[in-house]
PDB file of C-alpha atoms in Angstrom:
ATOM      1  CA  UNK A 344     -97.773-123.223  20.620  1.00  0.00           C
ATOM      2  CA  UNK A 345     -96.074-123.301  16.911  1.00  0.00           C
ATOM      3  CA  UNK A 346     -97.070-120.275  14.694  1.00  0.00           C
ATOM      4  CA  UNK A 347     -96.692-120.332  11.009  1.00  0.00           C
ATOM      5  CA  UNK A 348     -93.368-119.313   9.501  1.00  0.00           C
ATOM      6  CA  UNK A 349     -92.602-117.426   5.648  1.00  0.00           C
ATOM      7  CA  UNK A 350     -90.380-115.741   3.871  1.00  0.00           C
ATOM      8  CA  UNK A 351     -90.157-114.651   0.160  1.00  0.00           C
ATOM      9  CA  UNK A 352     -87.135-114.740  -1.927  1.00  0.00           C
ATOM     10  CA  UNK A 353     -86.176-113.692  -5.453  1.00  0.00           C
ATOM     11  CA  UNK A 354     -83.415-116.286  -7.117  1.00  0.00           C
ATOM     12  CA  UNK A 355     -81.322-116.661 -10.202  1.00  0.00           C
ATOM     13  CA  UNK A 356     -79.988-120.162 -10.647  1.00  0.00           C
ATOM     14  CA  UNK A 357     -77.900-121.317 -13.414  1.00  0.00           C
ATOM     15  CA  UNK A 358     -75.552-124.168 -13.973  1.00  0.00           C
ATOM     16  CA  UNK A 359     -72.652-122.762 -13.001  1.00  0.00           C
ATOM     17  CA  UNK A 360     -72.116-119.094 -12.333  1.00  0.00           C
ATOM     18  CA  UNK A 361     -70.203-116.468 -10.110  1.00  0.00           C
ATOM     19  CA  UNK A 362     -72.712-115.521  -7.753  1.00  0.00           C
ATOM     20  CA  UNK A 363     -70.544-112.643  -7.125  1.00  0.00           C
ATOM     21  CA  UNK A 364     -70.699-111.005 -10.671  1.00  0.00           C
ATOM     22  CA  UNK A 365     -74.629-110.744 -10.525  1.00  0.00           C
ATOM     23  CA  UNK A 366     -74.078-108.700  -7.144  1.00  0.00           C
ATOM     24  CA  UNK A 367     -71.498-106.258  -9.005  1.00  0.00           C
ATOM     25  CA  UNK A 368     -73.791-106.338 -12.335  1.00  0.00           C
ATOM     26  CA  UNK A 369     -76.709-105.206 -10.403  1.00  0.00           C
ATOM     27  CA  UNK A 370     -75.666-103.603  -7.336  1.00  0.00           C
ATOM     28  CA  UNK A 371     -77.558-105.323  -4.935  1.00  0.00           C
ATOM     29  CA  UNK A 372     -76.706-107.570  -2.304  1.00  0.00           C
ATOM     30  CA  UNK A 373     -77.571-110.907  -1.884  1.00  0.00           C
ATOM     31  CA  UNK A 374     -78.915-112.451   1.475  1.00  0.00           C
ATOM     32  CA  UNK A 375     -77.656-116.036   0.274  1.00  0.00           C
ATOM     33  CA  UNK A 376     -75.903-117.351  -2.677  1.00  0.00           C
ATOM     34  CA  UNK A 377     -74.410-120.929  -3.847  1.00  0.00           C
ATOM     35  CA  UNK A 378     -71.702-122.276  -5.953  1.00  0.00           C
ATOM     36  CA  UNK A 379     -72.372-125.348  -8.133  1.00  0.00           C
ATOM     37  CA  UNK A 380     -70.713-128.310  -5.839  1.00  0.00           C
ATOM     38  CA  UNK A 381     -69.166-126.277  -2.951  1.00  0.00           C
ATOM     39  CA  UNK A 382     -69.761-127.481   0.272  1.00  0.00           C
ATOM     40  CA  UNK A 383     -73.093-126.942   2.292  1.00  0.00           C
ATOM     41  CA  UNK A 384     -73.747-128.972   5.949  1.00  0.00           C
ATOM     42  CA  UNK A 385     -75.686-131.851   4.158  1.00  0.00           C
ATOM     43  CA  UNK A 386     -75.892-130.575   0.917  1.00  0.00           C
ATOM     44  CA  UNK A 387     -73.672-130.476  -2.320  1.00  0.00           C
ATOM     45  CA  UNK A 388     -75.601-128.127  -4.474  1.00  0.00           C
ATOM     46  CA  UNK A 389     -76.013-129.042  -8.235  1.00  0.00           C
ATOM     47  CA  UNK A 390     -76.723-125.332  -9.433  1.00  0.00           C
ATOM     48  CA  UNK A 391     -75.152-122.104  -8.793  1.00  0.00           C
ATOM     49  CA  UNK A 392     -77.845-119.418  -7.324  1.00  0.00           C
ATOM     50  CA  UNK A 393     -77.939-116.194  -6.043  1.00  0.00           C
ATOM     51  CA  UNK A 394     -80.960-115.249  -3.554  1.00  0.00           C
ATOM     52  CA  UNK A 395     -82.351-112.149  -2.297  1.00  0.00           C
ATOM     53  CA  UNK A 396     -84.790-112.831   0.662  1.00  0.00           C
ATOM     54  CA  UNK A 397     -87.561-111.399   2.839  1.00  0.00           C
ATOM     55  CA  UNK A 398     -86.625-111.885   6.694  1.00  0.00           C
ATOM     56  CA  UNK A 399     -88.387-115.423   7.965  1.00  0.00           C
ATOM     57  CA  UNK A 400     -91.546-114.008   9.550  1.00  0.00           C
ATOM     58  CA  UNK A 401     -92.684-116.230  12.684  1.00  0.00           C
ATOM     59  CA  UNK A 402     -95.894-115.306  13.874  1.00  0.00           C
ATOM     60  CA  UNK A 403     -99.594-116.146  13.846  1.00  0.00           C
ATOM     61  CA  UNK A 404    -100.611-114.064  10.189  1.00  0.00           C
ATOM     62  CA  UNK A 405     -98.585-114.587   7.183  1.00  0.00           C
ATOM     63  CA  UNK A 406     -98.554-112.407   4.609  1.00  0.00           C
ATOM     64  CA  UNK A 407     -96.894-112.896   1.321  1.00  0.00           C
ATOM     65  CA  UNK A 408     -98.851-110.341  -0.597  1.00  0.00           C
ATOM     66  CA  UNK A 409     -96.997-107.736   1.708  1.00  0.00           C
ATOM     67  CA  UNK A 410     -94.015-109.960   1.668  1.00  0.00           C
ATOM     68  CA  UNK A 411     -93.942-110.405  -2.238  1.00  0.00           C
ATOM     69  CA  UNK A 412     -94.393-106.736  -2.720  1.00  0.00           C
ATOM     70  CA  UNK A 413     -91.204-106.004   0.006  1.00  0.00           C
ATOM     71  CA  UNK A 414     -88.764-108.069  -2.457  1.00  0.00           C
ATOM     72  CA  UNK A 415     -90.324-106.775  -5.914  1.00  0.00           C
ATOM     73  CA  UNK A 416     -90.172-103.048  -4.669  1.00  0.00           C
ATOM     74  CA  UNK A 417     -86.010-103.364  -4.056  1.00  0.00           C
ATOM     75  CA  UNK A 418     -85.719-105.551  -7.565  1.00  0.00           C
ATOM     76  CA  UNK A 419     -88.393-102.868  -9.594  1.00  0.00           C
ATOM     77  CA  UNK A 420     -85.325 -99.839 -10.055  1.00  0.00           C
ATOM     78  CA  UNK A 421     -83.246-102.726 -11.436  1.00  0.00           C
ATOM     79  CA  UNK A 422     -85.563-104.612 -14.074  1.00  0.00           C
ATOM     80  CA  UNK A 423     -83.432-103.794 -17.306  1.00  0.00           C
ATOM     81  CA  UNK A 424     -80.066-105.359 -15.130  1.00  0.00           C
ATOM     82  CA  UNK A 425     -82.363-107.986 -14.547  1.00  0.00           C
ATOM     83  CA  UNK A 426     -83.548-109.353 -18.074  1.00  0.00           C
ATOM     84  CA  UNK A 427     -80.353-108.384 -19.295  1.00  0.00           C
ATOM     85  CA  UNK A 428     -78.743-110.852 -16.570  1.00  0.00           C
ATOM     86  CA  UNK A 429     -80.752-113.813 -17.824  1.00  0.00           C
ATOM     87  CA  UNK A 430     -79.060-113.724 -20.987  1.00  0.00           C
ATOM     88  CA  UNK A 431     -75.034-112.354 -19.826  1.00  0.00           C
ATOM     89  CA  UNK A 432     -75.071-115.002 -16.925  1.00  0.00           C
ATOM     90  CA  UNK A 433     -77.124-117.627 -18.484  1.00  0.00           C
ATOM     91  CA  UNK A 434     -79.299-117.936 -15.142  1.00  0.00           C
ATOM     92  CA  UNK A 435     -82.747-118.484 -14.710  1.00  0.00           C
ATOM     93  CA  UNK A 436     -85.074-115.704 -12.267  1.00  0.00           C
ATOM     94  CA  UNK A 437     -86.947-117.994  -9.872  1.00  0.00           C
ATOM     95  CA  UNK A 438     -89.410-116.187  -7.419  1.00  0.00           C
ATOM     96  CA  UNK A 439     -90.081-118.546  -3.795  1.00  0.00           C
ATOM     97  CA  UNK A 440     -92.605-118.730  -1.721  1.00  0.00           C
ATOM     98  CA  UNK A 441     -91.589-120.839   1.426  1.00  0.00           C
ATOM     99  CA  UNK A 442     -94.360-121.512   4.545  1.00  0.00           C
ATOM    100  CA  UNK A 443     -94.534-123.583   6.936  1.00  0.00           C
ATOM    101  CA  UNK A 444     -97.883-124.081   8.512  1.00  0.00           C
ATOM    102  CA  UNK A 445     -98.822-124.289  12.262  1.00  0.00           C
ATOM    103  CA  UNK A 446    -100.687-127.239  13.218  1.00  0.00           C
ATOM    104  CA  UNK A 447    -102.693-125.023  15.854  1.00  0.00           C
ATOM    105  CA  UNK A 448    -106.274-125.071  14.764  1.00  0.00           C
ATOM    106  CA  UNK A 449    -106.495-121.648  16.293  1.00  0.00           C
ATOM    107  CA  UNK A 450    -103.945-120.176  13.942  1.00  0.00           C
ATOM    108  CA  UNK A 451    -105.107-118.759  10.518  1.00  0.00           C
ATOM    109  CA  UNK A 452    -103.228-120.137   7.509  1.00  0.00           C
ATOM    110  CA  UNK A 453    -100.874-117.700   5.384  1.00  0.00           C
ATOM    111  CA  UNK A 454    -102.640-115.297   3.304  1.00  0.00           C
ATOM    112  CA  UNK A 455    -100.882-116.282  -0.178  1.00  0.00           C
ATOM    113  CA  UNK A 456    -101.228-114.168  -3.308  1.00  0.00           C
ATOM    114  CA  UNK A 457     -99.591-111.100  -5.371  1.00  0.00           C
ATOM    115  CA  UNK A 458    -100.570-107.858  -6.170  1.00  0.00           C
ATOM    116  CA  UNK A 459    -100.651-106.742  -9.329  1.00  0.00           C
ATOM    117  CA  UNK A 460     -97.173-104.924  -9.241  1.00  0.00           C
ATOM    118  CA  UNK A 461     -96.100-108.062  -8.441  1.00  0.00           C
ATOM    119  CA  UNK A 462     -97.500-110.110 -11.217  1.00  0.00           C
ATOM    120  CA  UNK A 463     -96.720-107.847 -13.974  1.00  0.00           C
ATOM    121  CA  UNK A 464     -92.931-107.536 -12.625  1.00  0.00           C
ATOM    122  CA  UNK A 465     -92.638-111.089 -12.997  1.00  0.00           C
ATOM    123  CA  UNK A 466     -94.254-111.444 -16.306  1.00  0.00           C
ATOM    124  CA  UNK A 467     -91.674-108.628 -17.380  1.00  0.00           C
ATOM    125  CA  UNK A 468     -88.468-110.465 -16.208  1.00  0.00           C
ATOM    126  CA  UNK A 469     -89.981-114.026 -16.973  1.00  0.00           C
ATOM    127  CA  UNK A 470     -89.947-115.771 -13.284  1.00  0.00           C
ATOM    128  CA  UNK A 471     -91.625-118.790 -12.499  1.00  0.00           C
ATOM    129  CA  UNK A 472     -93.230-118.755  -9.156  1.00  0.00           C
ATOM    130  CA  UNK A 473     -92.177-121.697  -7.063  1.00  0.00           C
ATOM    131  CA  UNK A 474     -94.467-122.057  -3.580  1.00  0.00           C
ATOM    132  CA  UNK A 475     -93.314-125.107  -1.073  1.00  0.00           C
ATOM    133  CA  UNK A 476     -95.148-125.789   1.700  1.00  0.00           C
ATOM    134  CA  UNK A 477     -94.804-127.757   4.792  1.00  0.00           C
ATOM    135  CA  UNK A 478     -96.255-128.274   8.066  1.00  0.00           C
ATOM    136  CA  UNK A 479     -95.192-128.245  11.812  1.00  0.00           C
TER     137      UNK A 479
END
């Protein structure tokens, strides 16, 4: 029996930057980043981006209000580093939505929307929301 699968992440992507100076400008992490044309198993990537990211959630309930709120309460403390990033790294803040739906009838489909907090965060910084979907 397949169960539905999400995760959230926050992105900047930009032509071609040093994912590694973002991490040092803000002081966060990432869970993933890419270099413009490096090497990825199948991929050659035609952007630089650096990604912070929910864990993948596999189970029956989705939710990516909870989920969006997770990422946006770790980026919130860091909102000036943020807008001033855009403009310093020349990068572009991208918030993703990724699901993957379960084709069991039985299962509910993800619960997919933002709180407030969330929407006024990204207003501030000036994401775009980008939601892909796909099924089992």
């Amino acid at each position: 029996m397949e169960n539905n699968e999400g995760r959230v992440y926050f992105a900047f992507d930009g032509d071609d930057f040093n994912p590694q100076e973002i991490t040092e400008f803000l002081g966060l992490e990432p869970t993933n980043i890419k270099r413009k044309g490096s090497k990825i198993p199948g991929k050659l990537p035609n952007m630089s981006s650096w990604e912070l990211s929910t864990e993948r959630i596999v189970k029956e309930h989705i939710d990516i209000f909870k989920m969006s709120a997770q990422i946006v309460s770790v980026l919130q403390p860091k909102l000036d580093l943020i807008i001033a990033a855009k403009t310093l790294f020349k990068v572009e803040p991208r918030f993703q939505i990724v699901l993957t739906f379960s084709g069991n009838e039985e299962h509910s489909t993800p619960a997919i929307g933002f709180e407030v907090e969330t929407i006024e965060f990204l207003g501030a910084i000036g994401a775009f929301v980008d939601i892909d979907t796909y099924k089992h």
